[in-house]
């Protein structure tokens, strides 16, 4: 079974600075997807960024980018120019890309605080 | 607008009572999922259904039951056998994932907070 580990329960960053959230995963599969979801105080799950394992290029979405190291099974999220609205729980998640619909496997999350 | 609707937003359960959480989607997604969220535990899978009239247990299915009689609906019943039901419950839906697909992400509802009286 796949597992996802987020080793930082809490992180903080100064406004306008850069922060990196860590995520490692364990799998024997070669084809899969990785995600970062944000959960603000409203508790609505918001997709931040996704990465396809078969693509070498790291995904980017505006101020959010990932460092995907397939051999190391590492998938960190970098937030640049942090804003107060970035304060939230961040979850790393894994999804098999096999046939059919497969569930997401989530890490335990990292709570990010942004300091003004 | 297409989306996933969970109701109620807040639910209270008395001792020995079964309660049912509603999840409806109009995205025409084949698959639906139930997750439980506890502080510090992340999201854990309770049940999921890949197609109508079929569902599979997740990691923490004990004390829960589901049905999938319609594509749009996937209700979750928290039975009296679930001794620690207080948690935030999230429903999600998806299309199949596959190489080159752009449908691999899960769409989430807004959640139901269940508490014990």
GROMACS .gro file of C-alpha atoms in nm:
model
  233
    1UNK     CA    1   0.000   0.000   0.000
    2UNK     CA    2   0.112   0.352  -0.071
    3UNK     CA    3   0.196   0.590   0.211
    4UNK     CA    4   0.255   0.965   0.221
    5UNK     CA    5   0.463   1.132   0.491
    6UNK     CA    6   0.470   1.500   0.579
    7UNK     CA    7   0.737   1.544   0.842
    8UNK     CA    8   0.661   1.905   0.934
    9UNK     CA    9   0.339   1.935   1.140
   10UNK     CA   10   0.377   2.314   1.153
   11UNK     CA   11   0.569   2.577   0.960
   12UNK     CA   12   0.577   2.954   0.962
   13UNK     CA   13   0.694   3.212   0.712
   14UNK     CA   14   0.721   3.587   0.700
   15UNK     CA   15   0.500   3.765   0.454
   16UNK     CA   16   0.671   3.803   0.113
   17UNK     CA   17   0.927   3.534   0.196
   18UNK     CA   18   0.961   3.183   0.052
   19UNK     CA   19   0.876   2.859   0.231
   20UNK     CA   20   0.913   2.493   0.133
   21UNK     CA   21   0.688   2.216   0.262
   22UNK     CA   22   0.822   1.862   0.251
   23UNK     CA   23   0.652   1.543   0.138
   24UNK     CA   24   0.782   1.193   0.081
   25UNK     CA   25   0.590   0.891  -0.037
   26UNK     CA   26   0.635   0.521  -0.072
   27UNK     CA   27   0.515   0.324  -0.374
   28UNK     CA   28   0.618   0.043  -0.602
   29UNK     CA   29   0.422   0.187  -0.893
   30UNK     CA   30   0.579   0.376  -1.179
   31UNK     CA   31   0.277   0.572  -1.295
   32UNK     CA   32   0.093   0.797  -1.052
   33UNK     CA   33  -0.010   1.151  -0.970
   34UNK     CA   34   0.094   1.371  -0.681
   35UNK     CA   35  -0.102   1.665  -0.546
   36UNK     CA   36  -0.085   1.946  -0.297
   37UNK     CA   37  -0.420   2.050  -0.150
   38UNK     CA   38  -0.477   2.357   0.064
   39UNK     CA   39  -0.738   2.363   0.342
   40UNK     CA   40  -0.805   2.713   0.477
   41UNK     CA   41  -1.008   2.777   0.795
   42UNK     CA   42  -1.328   2.728   0.592
   43UNK     CA   43  -1.213   2.364   0.559
   44UNK     CA   44  -1.285   2.359   0.187
   45UNK     CA   45  -1.024   2.149   0.005
   46UNK     CA   46  -0.856   2.348  -0.272
   47UNK     CA   47  -0.621   2.195  -0.527
   48UNK     CA   48  -0.295   2.391  -0.536
   49UNK     CA   49  -0.084   2.196  -0.782
   50UNK     CA   50  -0.053   1.854  -0.942
   51UNK     CA   51   0.234   1.653  -1.087
   52UNK     CA   52   0.228   1.358  -1.322
   53UNK     CA   53   0.499   1.108  -1.234
   54UNK     CA   54   0.590   1.034  -1.594
   55UNK     CA   55   0.674   1.400  -1.655
   56UNK     CA   56   1.025   1.514  -1.567
   57UNK     CA   57   0.938   1.882  -1.559
   58UNK     CA   58   0.835   2.023  -1.223
   59UNK     CA   59   0.487   2.172  -1.214
   60UNK     CA   60   0.435   2.542  -1.143
   61UNK     CA   61   0.122   2.745  -1.074
   62UNK     CA   62   0.193   3.115  -1.026
   63UNK     CA   63   0.368   3.146  -0.686
   64UNK     CA   64   0.352   2.771  -0.623
   65UNK     CA   65   0.603   2.524  -0.757
   66UNK     CA   66   0.712   2.172  -0.676
   67UNK     CA   67   1.042   1.990  -0.661
   68UNK     CA   68   0.962   1.638  -0.779
   69UNK     CA   69   1.240   1.385  -0.723
   70UNK     CA   70   1.103   1.054  -0.849
   71UNK     CA   71   1.399   0.839  -0.752
   72UNK     CA   72   1.401   0.983  -0.402
   73UNK     CA   73   1.019   0.970  -0.384
   74UNK     CA   74   1.009   1.329  -0.275
   75UNK     CA   75   0.755   1.597  -0.367
   76UNK     CA   76   0.810   1.932  -0.193
   77UNK     CA   77   0.600   2.246  -0.238
   78UNK     CA   78   0.760   2.587  -0.261
   79UNK     CA   79   0.552   2.896  -0.197
   80UNK     CA   80   0.714   3.218  -0.313
   81UNK     CA   81   0.620   3.572  -0.204
   82UNK     CA   82   0.403   3.432   0.075
   83UNK     CA   83   0.076   3.609   0.141
   84UNK     CA   84  -0.150   3.617   0.445
   85UNK     CA   85  -0.407   3.420   0.246
   86UNK     CA   86  -0.162   3.132   0.214
   87UNK     CA   87  -0.210   3.048   0.582
   88UNK     CA   88  -0.378   2.706   0.586
   89UNK     CA   89  -0.331   2.334   0.626
   90UNK     CA   90  -0.147   2.182   0.331
   91UNK     CA   91  -0.190   1.819   0.240
   92UNK     CA   92   0.028   1.616   0.009
   93UNK     CA   93  -0.156   1.335  -0.170
   94UNK     CA   94  -0.085   1.040  -0.400
   95UNK     CA   95  -0.311   0.880  -0.657
   96UNK     CA   96  -0.238   0.569  -0.864
   97UNK     CA   97  -0.275   0.615  -1.237
   98UNK     CA   98  -0.383   0.259  -1.297
   99UNK     CA   99  -0.708   0.167  -1.464
  100UNK     CA  100  -1.030   0.279  -1.305
  101UNK     CA  101  -1.091   0.519  -1.023
  102UNK     CA  102  -0.850   0.503  -0.733
  103UNK     CA  103  -0.866   0.700  -0.407
  104UNK     CA  104  -0.619   0.963  -0.296
  105UNK     CA  105  -0.381   0.874  -0.015
  106UNK     CA  106  -0.310   1.176   0.203
  107UNK     CA  107  -0.032   1.279   0.436
  108UNK     CA  108  -0.114   1.413   0.780
  109UNK     CA  109  -0.072   1.773   0.673
  110UNK     CA  110   0.141   2.075   0.751
  111UNK     CA  111  -0.010   2.380   0.914
  112UNK     CA  112   0.139   2.694   0.759
  113UNK     CA  113   0.127   3.026   0.941
  114UNK     CA  114   0.211   3.352   0.765
  115UNK     CA  115   0.351   3.630   0.981
  116UNK     CA  116   0.278   3.988   0.880
  117UNK     CA  117  -2.307   2.507  -1.151
  118UNK     CA  118  -2.166   2.158  -1.118
  119UNK     CA  119  -2.035   2.044  -0.786
  120UNK     CA  120  -2.067   1.830  -0.478
  121UNK     CA  121  -2.320   1.907  -0.205
  122UNK     CA  122  -2.285   1.771   0.146
  123UNK     CA  123  -2.554   1.806   0.406
  124UNK     CA  124  -2.600   1.887   0.680
  125UNK     CA  125  -2.307   2.116   0.759
  126UNK     CA  126  -2.329   2.025   1.128
  127UNK     CA  127  -2.476   1.707   1.277
  128UNK     CA  128  -2.513   1.583   1.631
  129UNK     CA  129  -2.545   1.219   1.728
  130UNK     CA  130  -2.690   1.080   2.047
  131UNK     CA  131  -2.556   0.768   2.213
  132UNK     CA  132  -2.661   0.453   2.027
  133UNK     CA  133  -2.805   0.643   1.733
  134UNK     CA  134  -2.733   0.591   1.364
  135UNK     CA  135  -2.694   0.905   1.156
  136UNK     CA  136  -2.667   0.951   0.780
  137UNK     CA  137  -2.455   1.208   0.600
  138UNK     CA  138  -2.568   1.310   0.255
  139UNK     CA  139  -2.343   1.357  -0.050
  140UNK     CA  140  -2.480   1.447  -0.393
  141UNK     CA  141  -2.286   1.534  -0.710
  142UNK     CA  142  -2.396   1.662  -1.051
  143UNK     CA  143  -2.057   1.630  -1.217
  144UNK     CA  144  -2.145   1.297  -1.381
  145UNK     CA  145  -1.848   1.138  -1.205
  146UNK     CA  146  -1.834   0.762  -1.179
  147UNK     CA  147  -1.641   0.745  -0.853
  148UNK     CA  148  -1.724   0.884  -0.511
  149UNK     CA  149  -1.533   0.875  -0.183
  150UNK     CA  150  -1.577   0.936   0.188
  151UNK     CA  151  -1.292   1.061   0.402
  152UNK     CA  152  -1.272   1.128   0.772
  153UNK     CA  153  -1.056   1.411   0.907
  154UNK     CA  154  -0.934   1.426   1.266
  155UNK     CA  155  -0.692   1.689   1.398
  156UNK     CA  156  -0.336   1.580   1.325
  157UNK     CA  157  -0.448   1.272   1.131
  158UNK     CA  158  -0.494   1.405   0.782
  159UNK     CA  159  -0.769   1.254   0.569
  160UNK     CA  160  -0.839   0.884   0.602
  161UNK     CA  161  -1.046   0.684   0.356
  162UNK     CA  162  -1.367   0.528   0.488
  163UNK     CA  163  -1.535   0.390   0.174
  164UNK     CA  164  -1.527   0.449  -0.196
  165UNK     CA  165  -1.741   0.354  -0.492
  166UNK     CA  166  -1.612   0.323  -0.846
  167UNK     CA  167  -1.951   0.259  -1.002
  168UNK     CA  168  -2.320   0.238  -0.914
  169UNK     CA  169  -2.415  -0.059  -0.693
  170UNK     CA  170  -2.053  -0.127  -0.602
  171UNK     CA  171  -1.829   0.001  -0.321
  172UNK     CA  172  -1.509  -0.094  -0.139
  173UNK     CA  173  -1.391  -0.052   0.216
  174UNK     CA  174  -1.119   0.197   0.287
  175UNK     CA  175  -0.874   0.203   0.574
  176UNK     CA  176  -1.125   0.280   0.852
  177UNK     CA  177  -1.458   0.129   0.740
  178UNK     CA  178  -1.555  -0.027   1.075
  179UNK     CA  179  -1.867   0.134   1.219
  180UNK     CA  180  -1.971   0.289   0.888
  181UNK     CA  181  -2.194   0.180   0.600
  182UNK     CA  182  -2.265   0.322   0.253
  183UNK     CA  183  -2.489   0.267  -0.046
  184UNK     CA  184  -2.460   0.367  -0.411
  185UNK     CA  185  -2.800   0.321  -0.570
  186UNK     CA  186  -2.767   0.624  -0.796
  187UNK     CA  187  -2.467   0.770  -0.971
  188UNK     CA  188  -2.531   1.109  -0.813
  189UNK     CA  189  -2.561   0.998  -0.452
  190UNK     CA  190  -2.332   0.828  -0.199
  191UNK     CA  191  -2.474   0.856   0.154
  192UNK     CA  192  -2.265   0.755   0.455
  193UNK     CA  193  -2.426   0.608   0.767
  194UNK     CA  194  -2.237   0.636   1.093
  195UNK     CA  195  -2.367   0.347   1.301
  196UNK     CA  196  -2.381   0.305   1.676
  197UNK     CA  197  -2.085   0.067   1.639
  198UNK     CA  198  -1.861   0.364   1.564
  199UNK     CA  199  -1.755   0.454   1.917
  200UNK     CA  200  -1.565   0.770   1.831
  201UNK     CA  201  -1.762   0.938   1.552
  202UNK     CA  202  -1.669   1.299   1.628
  203UNK     CA  203  -1.483   1.421   1.319
  204UNK     CA  204  -1.509   1.622   1.001
  205UNK     CA  205  -1.635   1.416   0.707
  206UNK     CA  206  -1.549   1.499   0.348
  207UNK     CA  207  -1.710   1.355   0.037
  208UNK     CA  208  -1.535   1.365  -0.300
  209UNK     CA  209  -1.583   1.249  -0.657
  210UNK     CA  210  -1.365   1.189  -0.959
  211UNK     CA  211  -1.322   1.060  -1.309
  212UNK     CA  212  -1.067   0.786  -1.385
  213UNK     CA  213  -0.700   0.878  -1.369
  214UNK     CA  214  -0.466   0.775  -1.648
  215UNK     CA  215  -0.165   0.891  -1.838
  216UNK     CA  216  -0.239   1.210  -2.024
  217UNK     CA  217  -0.568   1.251  -1.844
  218UNK     CA  218  -0.667   1.588  -1.710
  219UNK     CA  219  -0.939   1.435  -1.496
  220UNK     CA  220  -0.728   1.291  -1.219
  221UNK     CA  221  -0.805   1.537  -0.944
  222UNK     CA  222  -1.073   1.482  -0.681
  223UNK     CA  223  -1.353   1.732  -0.633
  224UNK     CA  224  -1.451   1.783  -0.271
  225UNK     CA  225  -1.769   1.886  -0.096
  226UNK     CA  226  -1.769   2.140   0.185
  227UNK     CA  227  -1.786   1.877   0.459
  228UNK     CA  228  -2.002   1.776   0.755
  229UNK     CA  229  -1.890   1.820   1.116
  230UNK     CA  230  -2.030   1.538   1.326
  231UNK     CA  231  -2.031   1.568   1.704
  232UNK     CA  232  -2.158   1.346   1.983
  233UNK     CA  233  -2.408   1.484   2.232
   0.00000   0.00000   0.00000
